[in-house]
Amino acid sequence: MIKPLRKGSIVALSFLSLFFVSSCNPFSPGGNPKAFRVNLGTEPPSLDWSLATDHVSFNVIANLMVGLTEFDKSLRPAPVIAKSWDILEGGKRIVFHLRDDVTWSDGKKVRAQDFEYSWKRLLNPKTASEYAYILFDILNAKEYHEGKIGDEALLGVQAKDDSTLEVKLKHPASYFVSITTFEVTYPQRQDIVEKFGTKWTEPGNIVTNGPFLLASWQHENEIQLSANPNFFLGKPAVEKVQMFMINEKTTALAMYEQGQLDFIDNHSIPILEKQRLSKLPGFQRVPQLRGYYYGFVIDRKPFDDVRVRKAFSMAIDRSVFPKVLHGGEQPASCWIPPGMLAHDSRIGLTHNPPEARRLLREAGYPDGKGFPPVTLGYNTDEDHKIVAEAAQGMWKRNLGVLVRLENQEWKVYLKKLQTEPPHVFRLGWGADYPDPDNFMKLFTALSGNNNTHWKNPRYDQLLELAAKEFNGKKRVKIYDEAQKILCETDLPIIPLFTTAESTVLNPRFAGLEYSPMGRLMLRHVRPSRTEDGR
Amino acid sequence: MTRFLLTRLFHGLTVLWVVVTLTFVLMRVTPGGPFDRERRLPPEVLANIAAKYHLDEPWLKQYARYLNGIFRGDLGPSYKYLDRGVSDIVAETFPVSALLGIFALVFALAFSFPVGICAAYYHSSWTDRWCLLIATLGISLPHFILGALLIWLFSIQLGWLQAGRWEGFTSVVLPTVTLGAAPAAYLSYLLRSTLLETLAEDFIRTARAKGLRESAVLLKHALNNSLIPTLTVLGPLFAALITGSFVVEYIFAIPGMGRFFITAVTDRDYPLIMGVTLVYTVILVCANLLVDLFYSLVDPRIKSY
């Protein structure tokens, strides 16, 4: 007969084993509780501002560095290292005059030569920077990048002395000063980059000039910044910033609610939690300079007929999108986003189902009868699916047309846009620098980002005129005309909405600025008055 | 023994070569490239990037370059993480995944042995049913559900443990349990079923007839003879656990290597895909070799060499 084992001994063995597992602790205790803690979401791919291309990297760089200018509240370039600039020769030559009290973190002075080096490095074919094209307006820049010109001395950027930077352009470009707000144009130290090679951005090697210093960088885990005591605009109020890399939004939100994070944004807020969080103190929605649109491939039937494109646009009630996405999106019928020069919400086609049906009937598809099968493509993502299903429903209801939805993994989708695009496709566009030129250029005939195959010489001509125009009012007028062609007359795209960032700042802190360009600016973060007892 | 090891080494290298070649080809035939962006790059910019990473060369030349790099211990640059090479990334993230994997494996073994033994010994009793229920839950609950449940309970509701990050004891427990749950449950099932078969064997009856203590019959004779299937799965299991899990590392913000098995593919970061696949394959081959060597220790009738 089988003798039963004592159950207790087995249970004890289990607990003993579990205790062994749980008692292993290879770590040191957590960090300084006084630090300001944010979630980056992911590892920044690069802190080399000649190579960085993404928001996460730029959010770190924007707190480590400053450049010639930064955009002010009205999104115009304001002086930072450049105390002033002269626009000469009808806009073909710009001379920046630099402050002489700005220093690098190793105590050396920031000089015009540091800008010259950085810009030439950005354009150097060997650097292979994705953003090299941002400086192609500079004389000989494109030719140098293409390797047609080998001598970098021929480039139209030159430090005349330590505090004077001269830029010669191929053609007048009224938006060029705005480009200097972009991080890729920040200065670099040739000695540091050449000494450490690809490792120059590591803590201990990197030399910066901004409000914070890079104290540590544990890859895939955490970046620590410390306040720069010698920052020329004053030392930041918080001594230390911890930037975590938590991918999962639910986890990041749990950490905020546990008091382990002081600020969260869309990287850390699940879509379904946005409404609940909007009631929290410190919640803010920050409109972004980022447009969301559907494009038509206009050389394919049935969207080669502008009446069909207009009908599709007028069948959409854009006010639906903020209701289904809960992210504070702003419905848009024009392309230039709110807050940017030349934005005009009166431009564009608005929701008008009877007119949409009339146009479709006129195009030969009464109540959608005989309409060929068409596909709306988008990259796989829950938000894009919600938007696509809402649009599909409205087209069916208002036009009687059933549009097939097709989603693909991001890179496959991008490839397909080039090889066999769907009839209607989803894309978005975020501003690199806050000037309408950056948005409007997207749809010129030569733009590599114009997936619609639409061309209009008048539109291209207007953009060239706007680039040469330095009078703000006249520029607005030119862009108005261009926007009307894009969003009313020819309509190769349907602008749907501009996005917003949902943010929550721990009420213990104040002063955080989340810019319309999606930058997390920590320079003015300070303990709130109640917290520091004032 | 030497001949056995040499043969296995040869087999291992062959497997490695096949995996590297297949991965190389699959990556290139998958639509979409590493530098396809929403903001499409101008052709001259793309040409310079392609030249920098030798993507403008014929496939065969790229393949030869990559193999040459492997022999020199250089896994190439990452196309996504531009300040680091793949070797740096693997060297930084693999130890974290390995540590978490070892914790999860120890948890799985510590859980599965008592549960499997209990379930087999008290076959068809309530103890067996409870053990089976726990094991079924462990197998059926996907990582992302179990992880979210554990965070909700232990972090949000009770506030005992940290929801994420890899920085102390309170942050280790939840990912360890989440990662170890499925292997623990699977091993429990496996051990229970093999033990049940072994307990019905003649030699167990003989051992009992000779008056051996029940604990000796169960833990020495029966258990020893039921270990072969468990050992067989331990090799691949070990390799899978220590190279990291995308879901667990993602949910708990663990700075490990597991996430790259997915993100490197979605980013089309070819060298990183190759790097993590290579590491995984090497560990799998080594783990299987170790298992083969252990067979003969557990059961002298099996001679591996």
Tab-separated table of C-alpha atoms in Angstrom, chain B residues 111-273:
chain	number	residue	atom	x	y	z
B	111	PHE	CA	6.913	25.850	-8.658
B	112	SER	CA	6.673	22.929	-11.032
B	113	PHE	CA	8.530	20.280	-9.048
B	114	PRO	CA	6.401	20.414	-5.889
B	115	VAL	CA	3.193	20.913	-7.874
B	116	GLY	CA	3.990	18.186	-10.425
B	117	ILE	CA	5.025	15.717	-7.731
B	118	CYS	CA	1.972	16.516	-5.579
B	119	ALA	CA	-0.399	16.190	-8.518
B	120	ALA	CA	1.061	12.843	-9.599
B	121	TYR	CA	1.319	11.396	-6.119
B	122	TYR	CA	-2.207	12.401	-5.101
B	123	HIS	CA	-3.542	11.490	-8.537
B	124	SER	CA	-7.310	12.068	-8.981
B	125	SER	CA	-7.615	13.667	-5.549
B	126	TRP	CA	-8.559	17.287	-4.767
B	127	THR	CA	-4.858	18.127	-4.457
B	128	ASP	CA	-4.351	16.904	-8.029
B	129	ARG	CA	-7.334	18.924	-9.257
B	130	TRP	CA	-6.141	22.108	-7.564
B	131	CYS	CA	-2.641	21.643	-8.953
B	132	LEU	CA	-4.067	21.074	-12.422
B	133	LEU	CA	-6.279	24.145	-12.122
B	134	ILE	CA	-3.317	26.349	-11.167
B	135	ALA	CA	-1.209	24.850	-13.946
B	136	THR	CA	-4.008	25.331	-16.506
B	137	LEU	CA	-4.333	28.970	-15.478
B	138	GLY	CA	-0.574	29.428	-15.834
B	139	ILE	CA	-0.590	28.003	-19.349
B	140	SER	CA	-3.758	29.720	-20.549
B	141	LEU	CA	-3.148	33.252	-19.292
B	142	PRO	CA	-1.081	35.147	-21.855
B	143	HIS	CA	1.792	37.264	-20.543
B	144	PHE	CA	0.095	40.565	-21.226
B	145	ILE	CA	-3.049	39.565	-19.298
B	146	LEU	CA	-1.168	38.057	-16.371
B	147	GLY	CA	1.256	41.017	-16.258
B	148	ALA	CA	-1.574	43.553	-16.319
B	149	LEU	CA	-3.468	41.597	-13.631
B	150	LEU	CA	-0.438	41.427	-11.379
B	151	ILE	CA	0.262	45.165	-11.833
B	152	TRP	CA	-3.351	45.974	-11.079
B	153	LEU	CA	-3.397	43.839	-7.937
B	154	PHE	CA	0.069	44.274	-6.439
B	155	SER	CA	0.965	47.757	-7.668
B	156	ILE	CA	-2.227	49.724	-8.047
B	157	GLN	CA	-4.536	48.120	-5.482
B	158	LEU	CA	-2.125	46.941	-2.798
B	159	GLY	CA	0.835	49.197	-3.582
B	160	TRP	CA	3.276	46.470	-2.518
B	161	LEU	CA	5.341	46.115	-5.666
B	162	GLN	CA	6.615	48.363	-8.400
B	163	ALA	CA	4.683	48.414	-11.687
B	164	GLY	CA	7.731	48.787	-13.871
B	165	ARG	CA	11.465	49.380	-14.326
B	166	TRP	CA	14.420	47.277	-13.274
B	167	GLU	CA	15.842	48.877	-10.205
B	168	GLY	CA	15.265	46.841	-7.075
B	169	PHE	CA	13.646	43.895	-5.377
B	170	THR	CA	10.129	45.320	-5.657
B	171	SER	CA	10.522	45.633	-9.413
B	172	VAL	CA	11.747	42.055	-9.984
B	173	VAL	CA	8.953	39.963	-8.527
B	174	LEU	CA	6.142	40.730	-10.973
B	175	PRO	CA	8.130	40.219	-14.215
B	176	THR	CA	9.671	37.042	-12.772
B	177	VAL	CA	6.274	35.558	-11.976
B	178	THR	CA	4.796	36.706	-15.310
B	179	LEU	CA	7.640	35.261	-17.332
B	180	GLY	CA	7.919	32.094	-15.252
B	181	ALA	CA	4.199	31.284	-15.009
B	182	ALA	CA	3.745	29.506	-18.334
B	183	PRO	CA	6.955	27.407	-18.091
B	184	ALA	CA	6.084	26.574	-14.483
B	185	ALA	CA	2.668	25.345	-15.522
B	186	TYR	CA	3.966	23.438	-18.526
B	187	LEU	CA	6.724	21.756	-16.534
B	188	SER	CA	4.196	20.811	-13.815
B	189	TYR	CA	2.017	19.075	-16.404
B	190	LEU	CA	4.962	17.325	-17.955
B	191	LEU	CA	6.360	16.128	-14.657
B	192	ARG	CA	2.963	14.960	-13.468
B	193	SER	CA	2.292	12.884	-16.561
B	194	THR	CA	5.761	11.282	-16.690
B	195	LEU	CA	5.699	10.608	-12.959
B	196	LEU	CA	2.297	8.932	-13.312
B	197	GLU	CA	3.724	6.605	-15.933
B	198	THR	CA	6.832	5.870	-13.887
B	199	LEU	CA	4.858	5.227	-10.680
B	200	ALA	CA	3.010	2.444	-12.507
B	201	GLU	CA	6.255	0.675	-13.488
B	202	ASP	CA	7.325	-2.685	-12.068
B	203	PHE	CA	10.530	-1.388	-10.497
B	204	ILE	CA	8.528	1.018	-8.299
B	205	ARG	CA	6.420	-1.896	-7.083
B	206	THR	CA	9.632	-3.810	-6.378
B	207	ALA	CA	11.099	-0.862	-4.470
B	208	ARG	CA	8.014	-0.625	-2.308
B	209	ALA	CA	7.948	-4.415	-1.796
B	210	LYS	CA	11.498	-4.154	-0.516
B	211	GLY	CA	10.200	-1.759	2.144
B	212	LEU	CA	11.847	1.466	0.944
B	213	ARG	CA	10.564	4.666	2.482
B	214	GLU	CA	7.858	6.292	0.355
B	215	SER	CA	9.855	9.516	0.057
B	216	ALA	CA	12.837	7.552	-1.269
B	217	VAL	CA	10.627	5.696	-3.762
B	218	LEU	CA	9.083	8.914	-5.001
B	219	LEU	CA	11.950	11.396	-4.924
B	220	LYS	CA	14.806	9.044	-5.770
B	221	HIS	CA	13.548	6.214	-7.946
B	222	ALA	CA	10.405	7.639	-9.568
B	223	LEU	CA	11.557	11.219	-9.975
B	224	ASN	CA	14.994	10.319	-11.338
B	225	ASN	CA	13.385	8.157	-13.972
B	226	SER	CA	10.913	10.848	-14.959
B	227	LEU	CA	13.375	13.612	-15.623
B	228	ILE	CA	14.270	12.897	-19.254
B	229	PRO	CA	11.247	14.662	-20.861
B	230	THR	CA	11.687	17.609	-18.477
B	231	LEU	CA	15.369	17.873	-19.340
B	232	THR	CA	14.519	17.727	-23.042
B	233	VAL	CA	12.311	20.801	-22.845
B	234	LEU	CA	14.620	22.607	-20.414
B	235	GLY	CA	17.199	23.288	-23.147
B	236	PRO	CA	14.997	25.311	-25.499
B	237	LEU	CA	13.115	26.730	-22.510
B	238	PHE	CA	16.336	28.009	-20.978
B	239	ALA	CA	17.381	29.593	-24.285
B	240	ALA	CA	13.976	31.236	-24.707
B	241	LEU	CA	13.844	32.559	-21.150
B	242	ILE	CA	17.318	34.039	-20.925
B	243	THR	CA	17.128	35.795	-24.279
B	244	GLY	CA	14.153	37.775	-23.053
B	245	SER	CA	10.499	38.166	-23.750
B	246	PHE	CA	9.134	41.081	-25.754
B	247	VAL	CA	5.841	41.225	-23.891
B	248	VAL	CA	7.248	40.979	-20.371
B	249	GLU	CA	10.027	43.462	-21.049
B	250	TYR	CA	7.553	45.799	-22.712
B	251	ILE	CA	4.963	45.642	-19.930
B	252	PHE	CA	7.433	45.992	-17.076
B	253	ALA	CA	9.868	48.389	-18.809
B	254	ILE	CA	12.777	45.959	-18.434
B	255	PRO	CA	15.891	47.095	-20.332
B	256	GLY	CA	16.451	43.654	-21.814
B	257	MET	CA	17.124	42.120	-25.206
B	258	GLY	CA	13.734	40.458	-25.718
B	259	ARG	CA	12.024	43.554	-27.090
B	260	PHE	CA	14.409	43.659	-30.035
B	261	PHE	CA	13.045	40.395	-31.440
B	262	ILE	CA	9.975	42.447	-32.382
B	263	THR	CA	11.082	46.084	-32.553
B	264	ALA	CA	14.159	45.359	-34.671
B	265	VAL	CA	11.886	43.672	-37.209
B	266	THR	CA	9.325	46.504	-37.262
B	267	ASP	CA	12.199	48.992	-37.621
B	268	ARG	CA	13.846	46.794	-40.284
B	269	ASP	CA	17.055	47.195	-38.307
B	270	TYR	CA	18.797	44.385	-40.226
B	271	PRO	CA	22.011	44.129	-38.173
B	272	LEU	CA	20.086	44.147	-34.903
B	273	ILE	CA	17.704	41.436	-36.135
